[in-house]
Coordinates of C-alpha atoms in Angstrom, one line a residue:
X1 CA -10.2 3.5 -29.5
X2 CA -11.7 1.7 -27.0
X3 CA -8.8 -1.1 -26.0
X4 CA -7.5 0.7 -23.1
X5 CA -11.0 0.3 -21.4
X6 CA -10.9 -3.5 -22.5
X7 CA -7.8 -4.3 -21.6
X8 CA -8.9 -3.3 -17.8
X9 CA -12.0 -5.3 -18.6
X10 CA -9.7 -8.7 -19.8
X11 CA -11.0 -10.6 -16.5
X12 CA -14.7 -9.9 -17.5
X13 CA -14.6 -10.9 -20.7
X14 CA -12.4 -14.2 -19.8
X15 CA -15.6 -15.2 -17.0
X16 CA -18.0 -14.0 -20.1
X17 CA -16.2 -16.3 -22.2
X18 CA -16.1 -18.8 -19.8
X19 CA -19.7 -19.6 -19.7
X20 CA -20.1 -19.8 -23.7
X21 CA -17.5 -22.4 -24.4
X22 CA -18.0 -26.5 -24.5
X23 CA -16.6 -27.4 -20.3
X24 CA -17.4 -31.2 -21.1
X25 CA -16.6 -33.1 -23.6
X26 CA -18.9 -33.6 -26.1
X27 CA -21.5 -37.0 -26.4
X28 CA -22.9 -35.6 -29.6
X29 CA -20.7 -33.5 -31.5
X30 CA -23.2 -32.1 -34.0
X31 CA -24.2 -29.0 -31.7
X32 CA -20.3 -28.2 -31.4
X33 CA -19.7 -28.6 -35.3
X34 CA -22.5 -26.2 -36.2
X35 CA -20.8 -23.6 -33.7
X36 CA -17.6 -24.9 -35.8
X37 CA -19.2 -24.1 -38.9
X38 CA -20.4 -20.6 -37.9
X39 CA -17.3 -19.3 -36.7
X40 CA -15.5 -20.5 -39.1
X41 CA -17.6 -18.2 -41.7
X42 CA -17.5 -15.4 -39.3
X43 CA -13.9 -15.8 -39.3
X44 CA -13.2 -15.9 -43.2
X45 CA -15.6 -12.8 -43.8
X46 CA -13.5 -11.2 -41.4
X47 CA -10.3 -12.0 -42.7
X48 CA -11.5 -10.9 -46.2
X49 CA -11.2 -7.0 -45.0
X50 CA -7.5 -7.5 -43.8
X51 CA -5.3 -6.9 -46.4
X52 CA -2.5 -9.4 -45.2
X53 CA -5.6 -12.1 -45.7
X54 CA -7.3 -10.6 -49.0
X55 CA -4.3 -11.1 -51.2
X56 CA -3.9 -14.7 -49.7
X57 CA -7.7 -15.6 -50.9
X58 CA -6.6 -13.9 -54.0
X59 CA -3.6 -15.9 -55.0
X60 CA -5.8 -19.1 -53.7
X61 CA -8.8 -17.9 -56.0
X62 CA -11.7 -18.6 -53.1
X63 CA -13.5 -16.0 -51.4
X64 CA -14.9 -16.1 -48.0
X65 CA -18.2 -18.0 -49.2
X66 CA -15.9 -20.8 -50.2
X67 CA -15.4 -21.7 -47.1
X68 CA -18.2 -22.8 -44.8
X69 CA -16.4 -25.5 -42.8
X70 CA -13.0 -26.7 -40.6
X71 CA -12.4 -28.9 -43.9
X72 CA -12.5 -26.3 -46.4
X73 CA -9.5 -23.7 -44.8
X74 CA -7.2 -26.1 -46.7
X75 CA -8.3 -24.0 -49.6
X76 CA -6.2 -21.3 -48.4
X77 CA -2.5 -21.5 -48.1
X78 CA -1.0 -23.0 -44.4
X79 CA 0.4 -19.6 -42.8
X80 CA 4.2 -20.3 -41.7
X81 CA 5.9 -19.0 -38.3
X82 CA 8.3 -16.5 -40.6
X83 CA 5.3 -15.4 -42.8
X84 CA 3.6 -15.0 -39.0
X85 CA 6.6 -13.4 -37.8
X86 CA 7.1 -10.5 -40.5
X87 CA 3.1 -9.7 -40.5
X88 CA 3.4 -9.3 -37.0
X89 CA 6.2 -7.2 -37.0
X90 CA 4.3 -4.7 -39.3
X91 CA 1.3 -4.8 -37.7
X92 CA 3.3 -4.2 -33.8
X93 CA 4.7 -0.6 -35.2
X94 CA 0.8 0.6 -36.0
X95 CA -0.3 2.7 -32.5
X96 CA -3.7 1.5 -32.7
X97 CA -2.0 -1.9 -31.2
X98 CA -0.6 0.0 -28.1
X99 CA -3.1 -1.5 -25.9
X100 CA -2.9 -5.0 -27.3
X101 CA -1.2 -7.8 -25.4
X102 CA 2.0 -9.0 -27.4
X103 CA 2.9 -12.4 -26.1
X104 CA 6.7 -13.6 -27.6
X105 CA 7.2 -17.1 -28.4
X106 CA 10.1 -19.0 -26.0
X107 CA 12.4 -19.5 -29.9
X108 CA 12.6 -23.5 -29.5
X109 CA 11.9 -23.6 -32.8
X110 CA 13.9 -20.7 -34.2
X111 CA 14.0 -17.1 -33.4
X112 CA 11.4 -15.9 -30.8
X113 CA 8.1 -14.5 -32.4
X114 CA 5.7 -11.8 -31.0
X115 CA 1.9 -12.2 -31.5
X116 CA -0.3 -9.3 -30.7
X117 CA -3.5 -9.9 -28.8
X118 CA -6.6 -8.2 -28.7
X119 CA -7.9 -7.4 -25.0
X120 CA -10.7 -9.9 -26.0
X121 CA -8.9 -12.6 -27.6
X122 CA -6.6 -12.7 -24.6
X123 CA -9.7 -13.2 -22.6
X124 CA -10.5 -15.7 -24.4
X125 CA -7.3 -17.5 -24.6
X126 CA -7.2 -17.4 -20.6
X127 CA -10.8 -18.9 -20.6
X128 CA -9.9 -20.9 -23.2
X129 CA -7.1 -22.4 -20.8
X130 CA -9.6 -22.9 -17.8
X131 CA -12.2 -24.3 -20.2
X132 CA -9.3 -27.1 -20.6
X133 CA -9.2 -28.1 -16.8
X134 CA -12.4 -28.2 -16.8
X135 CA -13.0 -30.9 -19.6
X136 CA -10.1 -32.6 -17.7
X137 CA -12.7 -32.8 -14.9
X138 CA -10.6 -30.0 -12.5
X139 CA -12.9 -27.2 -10.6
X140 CA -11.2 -23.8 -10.9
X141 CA -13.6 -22.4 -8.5
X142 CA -12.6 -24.7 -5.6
X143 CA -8.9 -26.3 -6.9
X144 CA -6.0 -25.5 -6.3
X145 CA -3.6 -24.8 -9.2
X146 CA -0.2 -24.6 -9.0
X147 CA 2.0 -23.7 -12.1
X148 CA 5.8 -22.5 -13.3
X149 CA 6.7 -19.0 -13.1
X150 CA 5.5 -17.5 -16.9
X151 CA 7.0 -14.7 -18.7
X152 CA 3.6 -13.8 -19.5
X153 CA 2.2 -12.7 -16.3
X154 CA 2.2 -9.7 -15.5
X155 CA 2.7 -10.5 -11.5
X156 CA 3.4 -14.1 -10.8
X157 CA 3.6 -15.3 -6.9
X158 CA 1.5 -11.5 -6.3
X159 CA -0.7 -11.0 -3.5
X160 CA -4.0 -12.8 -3.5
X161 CA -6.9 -11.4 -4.6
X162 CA -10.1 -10.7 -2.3
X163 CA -11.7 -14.1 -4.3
X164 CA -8.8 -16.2 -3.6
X165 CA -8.1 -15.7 -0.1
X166 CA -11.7 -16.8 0.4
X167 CA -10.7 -20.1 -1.0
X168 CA -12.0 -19.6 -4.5
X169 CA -9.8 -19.2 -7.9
X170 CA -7.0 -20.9 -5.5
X171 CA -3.3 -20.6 -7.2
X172 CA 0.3 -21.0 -6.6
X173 CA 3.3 -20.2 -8.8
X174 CA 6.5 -22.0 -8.4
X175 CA 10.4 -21.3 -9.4
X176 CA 10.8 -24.4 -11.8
X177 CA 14.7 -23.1 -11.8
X178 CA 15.2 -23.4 -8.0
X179 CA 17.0 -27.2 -7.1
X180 CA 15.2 -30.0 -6.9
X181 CA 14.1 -30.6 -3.4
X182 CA 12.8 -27.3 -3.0
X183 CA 10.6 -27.4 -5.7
X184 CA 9.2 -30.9 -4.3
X185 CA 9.0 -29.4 -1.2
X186 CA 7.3 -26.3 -2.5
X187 CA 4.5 -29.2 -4.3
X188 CA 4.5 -31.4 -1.3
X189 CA 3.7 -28.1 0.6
X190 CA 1.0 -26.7 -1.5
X191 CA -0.5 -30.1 -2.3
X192 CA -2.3 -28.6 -6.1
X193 CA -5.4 -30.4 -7.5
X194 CA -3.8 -29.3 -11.1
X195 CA -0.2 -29.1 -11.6
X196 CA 1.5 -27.9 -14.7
X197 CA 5.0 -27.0 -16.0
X198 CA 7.7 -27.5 -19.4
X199 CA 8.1 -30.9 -20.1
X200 CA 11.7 -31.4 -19.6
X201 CA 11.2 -28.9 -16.1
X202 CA 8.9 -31.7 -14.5
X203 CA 10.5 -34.3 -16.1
X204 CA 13.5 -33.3 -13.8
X205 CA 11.7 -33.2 -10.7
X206 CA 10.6 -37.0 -11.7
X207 CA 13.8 -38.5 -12.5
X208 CA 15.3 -36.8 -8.9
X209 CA 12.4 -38.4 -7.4
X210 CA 12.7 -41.5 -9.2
X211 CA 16.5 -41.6 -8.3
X212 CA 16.2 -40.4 -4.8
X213 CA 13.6 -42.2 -3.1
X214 CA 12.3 -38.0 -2.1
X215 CA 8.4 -38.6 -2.5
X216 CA 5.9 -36.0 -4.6
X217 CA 2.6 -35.2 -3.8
X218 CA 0.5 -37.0 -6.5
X219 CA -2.0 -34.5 -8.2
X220 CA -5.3 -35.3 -9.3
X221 CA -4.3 -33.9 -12.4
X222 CA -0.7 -32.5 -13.7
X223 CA 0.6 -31.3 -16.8
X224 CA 3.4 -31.7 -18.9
X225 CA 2.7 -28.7 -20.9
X226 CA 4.8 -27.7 -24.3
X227 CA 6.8 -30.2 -25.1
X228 CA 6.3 -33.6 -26.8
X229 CA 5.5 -36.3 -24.1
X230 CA 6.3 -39.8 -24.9
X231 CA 5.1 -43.3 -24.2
X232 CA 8.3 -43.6 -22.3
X233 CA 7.8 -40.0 -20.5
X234 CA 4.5 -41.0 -19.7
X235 CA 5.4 -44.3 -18.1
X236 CA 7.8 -42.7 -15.7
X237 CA 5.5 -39.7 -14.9
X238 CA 3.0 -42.2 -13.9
X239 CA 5.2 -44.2 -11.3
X240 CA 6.1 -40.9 -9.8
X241 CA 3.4 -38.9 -10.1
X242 CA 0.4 -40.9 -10.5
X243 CA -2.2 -41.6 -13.3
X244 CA -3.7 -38.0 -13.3
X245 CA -1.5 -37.1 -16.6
X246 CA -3.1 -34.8 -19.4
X247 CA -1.8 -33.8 -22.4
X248 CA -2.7 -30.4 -23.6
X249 CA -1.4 -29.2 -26.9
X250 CA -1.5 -26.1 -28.4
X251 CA 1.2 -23.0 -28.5
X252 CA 1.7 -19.6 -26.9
X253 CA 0.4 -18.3 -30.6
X254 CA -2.7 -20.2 -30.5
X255 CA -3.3 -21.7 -27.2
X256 CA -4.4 -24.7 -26.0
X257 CA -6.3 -26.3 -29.0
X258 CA -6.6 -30.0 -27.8
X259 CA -6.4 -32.1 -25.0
X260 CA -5.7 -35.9 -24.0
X261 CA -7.3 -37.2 -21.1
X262 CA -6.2 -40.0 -18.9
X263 CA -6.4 -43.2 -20.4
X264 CA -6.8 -42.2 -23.8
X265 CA -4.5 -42.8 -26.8
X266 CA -6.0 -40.0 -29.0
X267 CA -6.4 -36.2 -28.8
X268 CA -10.0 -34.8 -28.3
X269 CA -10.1 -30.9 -30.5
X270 CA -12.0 -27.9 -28.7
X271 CA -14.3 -27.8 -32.4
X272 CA -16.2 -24.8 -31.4
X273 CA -13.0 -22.7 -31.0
X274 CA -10.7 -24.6 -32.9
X275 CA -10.3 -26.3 -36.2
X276 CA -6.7 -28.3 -36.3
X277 CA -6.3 -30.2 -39.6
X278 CA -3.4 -32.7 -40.9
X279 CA -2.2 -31.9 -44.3
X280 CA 0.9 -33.0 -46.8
X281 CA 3.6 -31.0 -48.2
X282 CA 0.8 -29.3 -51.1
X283 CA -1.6 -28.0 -48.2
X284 CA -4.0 -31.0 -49.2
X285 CA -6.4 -32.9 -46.4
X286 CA -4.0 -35.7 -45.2
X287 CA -4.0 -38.9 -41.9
X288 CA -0.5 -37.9 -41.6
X289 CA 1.5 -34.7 -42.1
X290 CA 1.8 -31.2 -40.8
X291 CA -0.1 -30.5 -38.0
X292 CA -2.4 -26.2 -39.1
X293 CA -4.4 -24.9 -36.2
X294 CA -7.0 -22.2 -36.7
X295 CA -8.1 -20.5 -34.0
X296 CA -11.8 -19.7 -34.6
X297 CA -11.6 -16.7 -31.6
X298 CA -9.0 -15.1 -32.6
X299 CA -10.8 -12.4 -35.3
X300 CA -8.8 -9.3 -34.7
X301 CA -5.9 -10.4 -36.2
X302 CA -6.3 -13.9 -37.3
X303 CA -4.1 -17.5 -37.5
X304 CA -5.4 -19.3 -39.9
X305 CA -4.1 -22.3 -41.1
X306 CA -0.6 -21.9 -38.6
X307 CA 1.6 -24.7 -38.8
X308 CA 2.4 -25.4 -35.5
X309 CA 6.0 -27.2 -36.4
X310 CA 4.7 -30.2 -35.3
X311 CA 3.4 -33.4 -37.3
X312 CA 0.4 -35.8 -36.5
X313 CA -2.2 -38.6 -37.5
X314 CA -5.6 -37.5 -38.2
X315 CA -8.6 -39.8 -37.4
X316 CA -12.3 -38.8 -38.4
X317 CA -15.6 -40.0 -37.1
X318 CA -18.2 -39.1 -38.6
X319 CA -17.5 -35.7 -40.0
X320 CA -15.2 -35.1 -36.7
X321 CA -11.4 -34.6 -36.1
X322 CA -9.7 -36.2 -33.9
X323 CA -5.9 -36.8 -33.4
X324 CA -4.5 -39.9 -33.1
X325 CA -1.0 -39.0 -32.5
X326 CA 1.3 -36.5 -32.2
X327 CA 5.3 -37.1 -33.7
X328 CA 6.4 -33.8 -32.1
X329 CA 8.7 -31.2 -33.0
X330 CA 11.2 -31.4 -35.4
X331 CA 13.5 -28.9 -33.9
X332 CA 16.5 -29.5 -35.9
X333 CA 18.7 -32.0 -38.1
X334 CA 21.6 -34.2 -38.1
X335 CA 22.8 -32.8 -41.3
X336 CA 25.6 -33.9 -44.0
X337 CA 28.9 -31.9 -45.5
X338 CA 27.0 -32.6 -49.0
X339 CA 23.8 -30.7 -47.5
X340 CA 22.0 -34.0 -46.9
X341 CA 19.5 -34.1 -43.5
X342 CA 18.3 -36.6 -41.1
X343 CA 15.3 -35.2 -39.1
X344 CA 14.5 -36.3 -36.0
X345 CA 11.1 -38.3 -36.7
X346 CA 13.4 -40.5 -38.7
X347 CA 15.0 -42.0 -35.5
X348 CA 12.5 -41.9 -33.2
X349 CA 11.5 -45.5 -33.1
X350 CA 15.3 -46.1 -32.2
X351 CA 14.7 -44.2 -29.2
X352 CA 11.0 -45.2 -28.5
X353 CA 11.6 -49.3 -28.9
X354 CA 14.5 -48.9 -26.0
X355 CA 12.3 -48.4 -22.6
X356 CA 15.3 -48.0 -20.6
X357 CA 16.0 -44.6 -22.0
X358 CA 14.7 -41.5 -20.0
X359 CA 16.0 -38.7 -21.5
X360 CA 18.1 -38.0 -24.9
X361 CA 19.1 -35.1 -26.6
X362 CA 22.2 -35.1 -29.5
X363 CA 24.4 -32.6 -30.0
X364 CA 26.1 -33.1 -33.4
X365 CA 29.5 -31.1 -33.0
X366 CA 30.9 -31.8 -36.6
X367 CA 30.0 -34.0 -39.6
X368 CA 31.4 -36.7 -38.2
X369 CA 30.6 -36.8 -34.6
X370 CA 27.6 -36.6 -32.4
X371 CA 28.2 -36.0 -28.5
X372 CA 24.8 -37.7 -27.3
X373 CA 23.7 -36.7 -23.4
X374 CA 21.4 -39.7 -22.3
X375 CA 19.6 -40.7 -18.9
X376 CA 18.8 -44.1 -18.2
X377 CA 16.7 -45.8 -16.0
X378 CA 17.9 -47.2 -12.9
X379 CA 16.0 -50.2 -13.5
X380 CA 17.1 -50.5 -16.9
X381 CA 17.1 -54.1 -18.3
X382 CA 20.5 -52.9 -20.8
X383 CA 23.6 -52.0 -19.2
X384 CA 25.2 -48.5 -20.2
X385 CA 27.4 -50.0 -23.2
X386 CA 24.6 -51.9 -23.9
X387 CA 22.2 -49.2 -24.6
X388 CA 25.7 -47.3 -26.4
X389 CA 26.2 -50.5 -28.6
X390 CA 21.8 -50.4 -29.1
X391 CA 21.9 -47.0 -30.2
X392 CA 24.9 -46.9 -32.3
X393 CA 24.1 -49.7 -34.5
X394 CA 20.8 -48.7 -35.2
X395 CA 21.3 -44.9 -35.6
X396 CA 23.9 -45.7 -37.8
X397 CA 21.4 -48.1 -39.9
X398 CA 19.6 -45.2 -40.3
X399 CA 21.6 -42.3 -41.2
X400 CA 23.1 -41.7 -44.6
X401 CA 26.6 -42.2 -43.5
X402 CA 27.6 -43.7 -40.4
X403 CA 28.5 -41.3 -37.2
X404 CA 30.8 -41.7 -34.7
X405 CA 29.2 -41.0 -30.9
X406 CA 30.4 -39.9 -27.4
X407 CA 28.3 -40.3 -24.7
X408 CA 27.8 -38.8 -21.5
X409 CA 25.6 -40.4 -18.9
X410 CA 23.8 -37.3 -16.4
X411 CA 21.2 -37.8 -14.2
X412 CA 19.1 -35.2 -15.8
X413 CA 19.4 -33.2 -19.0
X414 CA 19.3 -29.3 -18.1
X415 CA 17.2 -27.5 -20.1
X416 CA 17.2 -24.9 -22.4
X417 CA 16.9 -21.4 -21.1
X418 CA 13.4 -20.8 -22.1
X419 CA 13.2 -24.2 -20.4
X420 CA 12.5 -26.8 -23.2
X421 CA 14.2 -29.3 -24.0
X422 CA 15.7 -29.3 -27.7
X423 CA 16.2 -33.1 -29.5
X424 CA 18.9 -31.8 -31.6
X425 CA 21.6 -29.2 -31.1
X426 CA 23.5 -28.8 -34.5
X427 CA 26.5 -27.4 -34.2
X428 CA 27.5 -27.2 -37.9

């Protein structure tokens, strides 16, 4: 009844939000796991009264006082992206929703899936977002942001606002499709405090860069945002861009969930908003498996226990979650005439022990061949058939039945057109 109203009130509620959420990370975490353990019952007694939720306590025999903490949500049963997909659907034909927000996934892990949004959870979310620059050590108020062109906004590149053009709230979209020097000359112009864009989109300003001489302004912080980033990504985005990197993870379903900072090999969780936990194939507590975030905000129509696609190493101190690692999406197979799979986590140390690799991505055009696109560094210690013969003999060691492989050197991989990269491209 009242959504319309809220949805014109999103920016109030994002600034209300703002100034109730963790900005720092934690020195004692026991404050932020109470606020954990609060929301989290909030949450489950709100779920009880939705009826998509109540049968899935039912068939897990728990009720909402079952569950008083992040640990205990394994009780329920991990909520998949085509369970997610045909709630949603339901729910989006109900007018009561009309007002809602509904935000569609970019598909680089399937087909594309649309969430719906309350007014207030999207407030939250966009707080939520700031709330991550700001543990990063980045002030909104006085920084200057600068950021891809997203689907999502309703105006990007619009007019300033009467806040921004007194220097406040300061932001800048640019057109991550547009060639390479005029994107650097766009960043070189602007000169952002925070910089953020896909993966694979930056990662092609970098390697021009890095092959060109043409110099980028260095951030004091930038953003590889949706993608998996890897020691090797990481290593070239620091000789081009500097050591400002962070690592944000989280998806356009959940948000950002959990950041790593500069210098750190581990992931810090936002607890009092968040609960991500690791679990194996039975939905059991696990240091290595699938990667389930629950957004504690999101009470209208909740995520609970989403698994992201993604899998990871848990670490806990002390009662607390951390993550120690992230493998990354497993966005396809290499897959066998006898129905057989490879997935992609299986050769990653192949492609992680060989520095000189920038960019990979295989396209497996029939059971017998793989066509793989490859970048490699300039400075590479291997020569090209020496990275060919590198690859080939140890993918092949690893696969079920060897492959044959064509390979075509580029300069940079294009992306996909909702501007992710994709490991895999099966084509049988």
């Amino acid at each position: 009844m009242f959504e319309k109203v809220e949805k014109k009130l999103t920016n109030v509620y994002m600034l209300k939000d703002l100034l109730s959420v963790e900005k720092k990370e934690p020195v004692n975490y026991s404050k932020v796991m109470r606020t954990q353990e609060k929301n989290v019952q909030k949450l489950m007694r709100r779920a009880w009264e939705i009826p998509f939720y109540r049968e899935r306590f039912e068939k897990a025999g728990v009720k909402p006082e079952d569950i008083r903490t992040g640990d205990d949500l394994t009780k329920l049963p991990v909520l998949t992206k085509d369970e997610l997909r045909r709630w949603m659907a339901d729910e989006a034909k109900k007018p009561e929703y009309q007002y809602w927000y509904a935000d569609t996934t970019s598909g680089s892990t399937g087909k594309p899936l649309t969430v719906l949004f309350s007014p207030k959870e999207k407030a939250f979310m966009k707080a939520n977002w700031i709330r991550a620059m700001m543990v990063a050590g980045y002030n909104p108020m006085f920084g200057k942001t600068m950021s891809r062109i997203n689907a999502h906004d309703e105006n990007p590149g619009g007019p300033d606002s009467f806040i921004q053009k007194i220097g406040l709230f300061r932001r800048s979209f640019v057109d991550q499709y547009a060639p390479e020097p005029d994107v650097i000359d766009a960043i070189n112009a602007y000169r952002p405090d925070w910089l953020y864009m896909n993966k694979t989109e930056l990662m092609r300003l970098v390697l021009y860069s890095n092959r060109t001489g043409k110099e980028i302004f260095h951030p004091k912080f930038y953003d590889p945002i949706s993608e998996k980033v890897t020691e090797n990504d990481r290593k070239l985005f620091k000789k081009v861009l500097g050591d400002g990197i962070i690592d944000s993870y989280g998806s356009a379903e959940t948000g950002a969930c959990m950041i790593r900072l500069p210098g750190r090999d581990y992931y810090i969780i936002y607890q009092d908003s968040f609960v991500v936990n690791v679990v194996d194939d039975d939905g059991k507590m696990a240091s290595e498996g699938r990667i389930v975030i629950t957004p504690l905000y999101k009470t209208d129509l909740p995520l609970i226990n989403y698994e992201i696609g993604d899998r990871g190493n848990l670490k806990t101190n002390q009662g607390v979650h951390f993550i120690s690692n992230v493998q990354g999406r497993m966005n396809d197979y290499f897959r066998y005439e006898n129905g057989e799979v490879t997935s992609f986590f299986e050769v990653t140390p192949v492609i992680a022990h060989c520095a000189d690799i920038l960019q990979i991505r295989f396209i497996q055009e029939s059971w017998d061949e793989i066509r793989v696109q490859i970048v490699r560094d300039e400075d590479a210690s291997m020569s090209r058939e020496e990275i060919e013969q590198y690859l080939t003999e140890n993918l092949n060691a690893i696969f079920k039945r060897p492959f044959s492989f064509q390979f075509d050197w580029m300069d940079s991989i294009p992306p996909d057109q909702n501007g992710k990269l994709r490991m895999i491209v099966c084509n049988v």
